[in-house]
Amino acid sequence: MIRTLAAVALSLLATSTAFAADFHVTPGQSIQAAIDAAVSGDRILVHPGTYQQVFEFKGKRLEVRSTDGAEVTILDGSNFATSIVRCDQGEPLGTVLAGFTLTNGRGRGFPSSYGLDYYGGAVFAAGGTRLTIEDCRIVHNGWNSGGFNNCTFAGGVYCGESQITLRRCVIADNFAWACGGGTLSNGTGAVMTFDRCTVVSNVSTNFFGPQGGIGMANDGDVVVRDSIVWA
């Protein structure tokens, strides 16, 4: 009986990993194209370089990882008036973004009475997504329009009715005119967990008061564990 159970376990393990594949992306290639070609359970491995690209997970349970870490793998959103990374189609537990510097993201725009409101300069998550962000540097995101017109919520990371775990991340020098210079957890069921993170020198002082580091709204919640939240 023990041998039989062991054989079954090995068979199930083989079945669960049989369709997993690695897609390698190098500078000049498209991260989005690799995501489009992948299926849930695959990995997108991004090699060192600066990628002036934005992309979305499209509901798939994928791991998008750099091969050599955030210091040498940069996602630059300066040519796009939107979030660098989008997870807003209910991506399930096991969805991972790891090992990148995300910079110069503006946020995803939504119409408002003042024009467009932008949410999540670097990362926009919504729709019940379960996302883990590991070993990332989220720096210099958000946009200053100078007033109510086209204002920003969540300069760094926006979590709308979803669950995000940030692990060993640095969230620094991001800006939101309205709320949550670094991050914003917004809506019923929204939970952002900070595990061994540093949240420093983010700014938001105009609309809802001084919520530069970690913002919460409309029953959004946060858990902060073994982290530094400063300035």
Short mmCIF file of C-alpha atoms in Angstrom, two decimals:
data_model
loop_
_atom_site.label_atom_id
_atom_site.label_comp_id
_atom_site.label_asym_id
_atom_site.label_seq_id
_atom_site.Cartn_x
_atom_site.Cartn_y
_atom_site.Cartn_z
CA MET A 1 0.00 0.00 0.00
CA ILE A 2 2.80 2.43 0.84
CA ARG A 3 4.51 1.74 -2.49
CA THR A 4 1.23 2.28 -4.32
CA LEU A 5 0.58 5.61 -2.61
CA ALA A 6 4.12 6.72 -3.35
CA ALA A 7 3.69 5.83 -7.02
CA VAL A 8 0.43 7.75 -7.16
CA ALA A 9 2.07 10.77 -5.51
CA LEU A 10 4.91 10.74 -8.02
CA SER A 11 2.45 10.40 -10.87
CA LEU A 12 0.43 13.39 -9.62
CA LEU A 13 3.61 15.43 -9.22
CA ALA A 14 4.67 14.63 -12.75
CA THR A 15 1.23 15.53 -14.05
CA SER A 16 1.15 18.87 -12.20
CA THR A 17 4.51 19.97 -13.64
CA ALA A 18 4.30 18.39 -17.09
CA PHE A 19 2.91 21.51 -18.74
CA ALA A 20 5.07 24.11 -16.92
CA ALA A 21 7.52 25.90 -19.20
CA ASP A 22 10.11 28.66 -18.97
CA PHE A 23 10.03 31.58 -21.40
CA HIS A 24 13.25 33.59 -21.57
CA VAL A 25 13.13 37.31 -22.44
CA THR A 26 16.22 39.33 -23.33
CA PRO A 27 16.56 43.08 -24.06
CA GLY A 28 14.78 43.96 -27.28
CA GLN A 29 12.18 41.24 -26.77
CA SER A 30 8.65 41.68 -25.44
CA ILE A 31 7.67 40.55 -21.95
CA GLN A 32 4.01 40.83 -22.96
CA ALA A 33 4.56 38.52 -25.91
CA ALA A 34 6.01 35.89 -23.58
CA ILE A 35 3.04 36.25 -21.23
CA ASP A 36 0.62 35.94 -24.15
CA ALA A 37 2.30 32.69 -25.23
CA ALA A 38 2.41 31.23 -21.70
CA VAL A 39 -0.23 29.29 -19.80
CA SER A 40 -0.91 29.20 -16.08
CA GLY A 41 1.94 27.53 -14.24
CA ASP A 42 4.67 28.83 -16.57
CA ARG A 43 7.54 31.15 -15.72
CA ILE A 44 8.73 34.23 -17.59
CA LEU A 45 12.47 34.68 -16.94
CA VAL A 46 13.69 38.18 -17.77
CA HIS A 47 17.41 38.71 -18.32
CA PRO A 48 19.33 41.84 -17.25
CA GLY A 49 18.61 45.09 -19.05
CA THR A 50 16.27 48.06 -19.17
CA TYR A 51 12.84 47.29 -20.59
CA GLN A 52 10.76 50.29 -21.61
CA GLN A 53 7.60 48.24 -21.59
CA VAL A 54 4.35 47.75 -19.72
CA PHE A 55 2.52 44.44 -19.42
CA GLU A 56 -0.44 42.62 -17.88
CA PHE A 57 -0.83 39.06 -16.58
CA LYS A 58 -4.22 38.54 -18.29
CA GLY A 59 -5.67 36.33 -15.56
CA LYS A 60 -2.89 33.73 -15.71
CA ARG A 61 -1.04 32.25 -12.73
CA LEU A 62 2.47 33.08 -13.84
CA GLU A 63 5.80 33.87 -12.23
CA VAL A 64 7.50 36.80 -13.94
CA ARG A 65 11.05 36.83 -12.52
CA SER A 66 14.33 38.47 -13.34
CA THR A 67 17.30 36.14 -13.61
CA ASP A 68 19.80 38.49 -11.93
CA GLY A 69 17.86 40.80 -9.62
CA ALA A 70 16.42 44.29 -9.36
CA GLU A 71 19.71 46.18 -9.56
CA VAL A 72 20.27 45.13 -13.17
CA THR A 73 16.70 44.49 -14.43
CA ILE A 74 14.65 47.67 -14.85
CA LEU A 75 11.05 48.09 -15.99
CA ASP A 76 10.75 51.71 -17.16
CA GLY A 77 7.27 53.10 -17.81
CA SER A 78 8.33 56.59 -18.87
CA ASN A 79 6.97 56.20 -22.42
CA PHE A 80 3.52 55.04 -21.28
CA ALA A 81 0.77 56.93 -19.47
CA THR A 82 -0.31 53.88 -17.48
CA SER A 83 0.78 51.36 -14.83
CA ILE A 84 3.88 49.31 -15.57
CA VAL A 85 2.31 46.04 -14.39
CA ARG A 86 -1.41 45.20 -14.38
CA CYS A 87 -3.08 42.29 -12.56
CA ASP A 88 -6.79 42.99 -12.73
CA GLN A 89 -8.40 39.83 -14.11
CA GLY A 90 -8.56 37.78 -10.92
CA GLU A 91 -5.06 36.31 -11.14
CA PRO A 92 -4.95 33.47 -8.58
CA LEU A 93 -2.66 32.63 -5.69
CA GLY A 94 0.78 31.77 -7.05
CA THR A 95 0.99 34.83 -9.31
CA VAL A 96 4.44 36.34 -8.72
CA LEU A 97 6.44 39.38 -9.79
CA ALA A 98 10.03 39.17 -8.55
CA GLY A 99 13.40 40.84 -8.88
CA PHE A 100 12.75 44.10 -10.77
CA THR A 101 13.19 47.83 -10.40
CA LEU A 102 9.93 49.49 -11.45
CA THR A 103 10.25 53.19 -12.22
CA ASN A 104 8.54 56.08 -14.03
CA GLY A 105 5.08 54.51 -14.07
CA ARG A 106 2.15 56.93 -14.11
CA GLY A 107 -0.80 54.68 -13.20
CA ARG A 108 -3.90 53.34 -14.87
CA GLY A 109 -6.29 56.12 -15.83
CA PHE A 110 -10.01 56.20 -15.09
CA PRO A 111 -12.43 59.01 -16.03
CA SER A 112 -13.43 61.33 -13.21
CA SER A 113 -15.22 64.65 -12.87
CA TYR A 114 -11.81 66.33 -13.13
CA GLY A 115 -10.48 64.45 -16.16
CA LEU A 116 -8.61 61.23 -15.41
CA ASP A 117 -7.60 59.75 -12.06
CA TYR A 118 -4.51 57.53 -12.17
CA TYR A 119 -4.13 54.50 -9.88
CA GLY A 120 -0.98 52.48 -9.17
CA GLY A 121 2.00 54.06 -10.87
CA ALA A 122 4.09 50.89 -10.83
CA VAL A 123 1.54 48.14 -10.13
CA PHE A 124 -2.24 48.12 -10.52
CA ALA A 125 -4.05 45.12 -9.01
CA ALA A 126 -7.83 44.67 -8.87
CA GLY A 127 -10.62 42.16 -9.52
CA GLY A 128 -9.82 39.80 -6.66
CA THR A 129 -6.21 39.22 -7.71
CA ARG A 130 -3.78 37.37 -5.42
CA LEU A 131 -0.33 38.76 -6.22
CA THR A 132 3.06 38.34 -4.54
CA ILE A 133 5.77 40.93 -5.24
CA GLU A 134 9.24 39.87 -4.12
CA ASP A 135 12.66 41.53 -4.05
CA CYS A 136 11.55 44.53 -6.08
CA ARG A 137 12.52 48.21 -5.99
CA ILE A 138 9.47 50.39 -6.64
CA VAL A 139 10.92 53.89 -7.01
CA HIS A 140 10.05 57.24 -8.61
CA ASN A 141 6.55 56.37 -9.77
CA GLY A 142 3.38 58.44 -9.80
CA TRP A 143 2.59 61.72 -11.48
CA ASN A 144 2.19 65.31 -10.31
CA SER A 145 -0.40 67.15 -12.34
CA GLY A 146 -0.42 70.03 -9.86
CA GLY A 147 -4.09 69.83 -8.92
CA PHE A 148 -7.41 68.01 -9.17
CA ASN A 149 -7.08 67.54 -12.91
CA ASN A 150 -5.57 64.13 -13.67
CA CYS A 151 -4.54 63.36 -10.11
CA THR A 152 -2.84 60.21 -8.84
CA PHE A 153 -3.85 57.65 -6.21
CA ALA A 154 -1.19 55.13 -5.11
CA GLY A 155 2.02 56.36 -6.65
CA GLY A 156 3.69 52.98 -6.22
CA VAL A 157 1.26 50.06 -5.80
CA TYR A 158 -2.54 50.03 -5.92
CA CYS A 159 -4.53 47.17 -4.41
CA GLY A 160 -8.24 47.34 -5.21
CA GLU A 161 -10.36 44.61 -3.56
CA SER A 162 -7.46 42.19 -3.98
CA GLN A 163 -4.66 40.71 -1.90
CA ILE A 164 -1.04 41.71 -2.41
CA THR A 165 1.97 40.49 -0.45
CA LEU A 166 5.12 42.60 -0.76
CA ARG A 167 8.17 40.70 0.44
CA ARG A 168 11.68 42.18 0.79
CA CYS A 169 10.74 45.18 -1.33
CA VAL A 170 11.80 48.83 -1.28
CA ILE A 171 9.02 51.35 -1.98
CA ALA A 172 10.69 54.77 -2.16
CA ASP A 173 10.31 58.27 -3.61
CA ASN A 174 6.90 57.69 -5.17
CA PHE A 175 4.24 60.40 -5.45
CA ALA A 176 0.45 60.55 -5.33
CA TRP A 177 -1.36 63.87 -5.39
CA ALA A 178 -4.48 62.40 -3.81
CA CYS A 179 -3.75 59.45 -1.52
CA GLY A 180 -1.11 56.79 -0.83
CA GLY A 181 2.20 58.11 -2.08
CA GLY A 182 3.76 54.66 -1.76
CA THR A 183 0.78 52.30 -1.73
CA LEU A 184 -3.00 52.26 -1.37
CA SER A 185 -5.23 49.42 -0.16
CA ASN A 186 -8.75 50.28 -1.31
CA GLY A 187 -12.12 48.57 -1.01
CA THR A 188 -13.76 45.69 0.81
CA GLY A 189 -11.49 42.65 0.91
CA ALA A 190 -8.39 44.57 -0.06
CA VAL A 191 -5.36 43.51 2.01
CA MET A 192 -1.75 44.53 1.48
CA THR A 193 0.87 42.65 3.49
CA PHE A 194 4.34 44.14 3.95
CA ASP A 195 6.92 41.55 4.96
CA ARG A 196 10.49 42.77 5.55
CA CYS A 197 9.94 45.84 3.37
CA THR A 198 11.25 49.40 3.48
CA VAL A 199 8.74 52.16 2.70
CA VAL A 200 10.59 55.49 2.70
CA SER A 201 10.31 59.07 1.40
CA ASN A 202 7.00 58.72 -0.44
CA VAL A 203 4.81 61.81 -0.75
CA SER A 204 1.07 62.53 -0.69
CA THR A 205 -0.04 65.62 1.21
CA ASN A 206 -2.70 67.36 -0.85
CA PHE A 207 -6.15 65.77 -0.99
CA PHE A 208 -6.71 63.41 1.95
CA GLY A 209 -3.89 64.71 4.12
CA PRO A 210 -0.47 63.20 4.84
CA GLN A 211 -0.74 59.61 3.59
CA GLY A 212 2.61 59.45 1.88
CA GLY A 213 3.71 55.96 2.88
CA ILE A 214 0.85 53.48 3.22
CA GLY A 215 -2.70 54.59 2.46
CA MET A 216 -5.99 52.86 3.22
CA ALA A 217 -9.51 53.70 2.02
CA ASN A 218 -13.02 52.22 1.91
CA ASP A 219 -12.32 49.29 4.27
CA GLY A 220 -8.98 48.40 2.70
CA ASP A 221 -6.58 46.85 5.22
CA VAL A 222 -2.84 46.37 5.67
CA VAL A 223 -0.53 44.07 7.62
CA VAL A 224 2.99 45.35 8.35
CA ARG A 225 5.53 42.81 9.56
CA ASP A 226 9.28 43.33 10.28
CA SER A 227 9.32 46.43 8.07
CA ILE A 228 10.52 50.05 8.10
CA VAL A 229 8.02 52.80 7.28
CA TRP A 230 9.77 56.17 7.39
CA ALA A 231 9.62 59.77 6.16
#
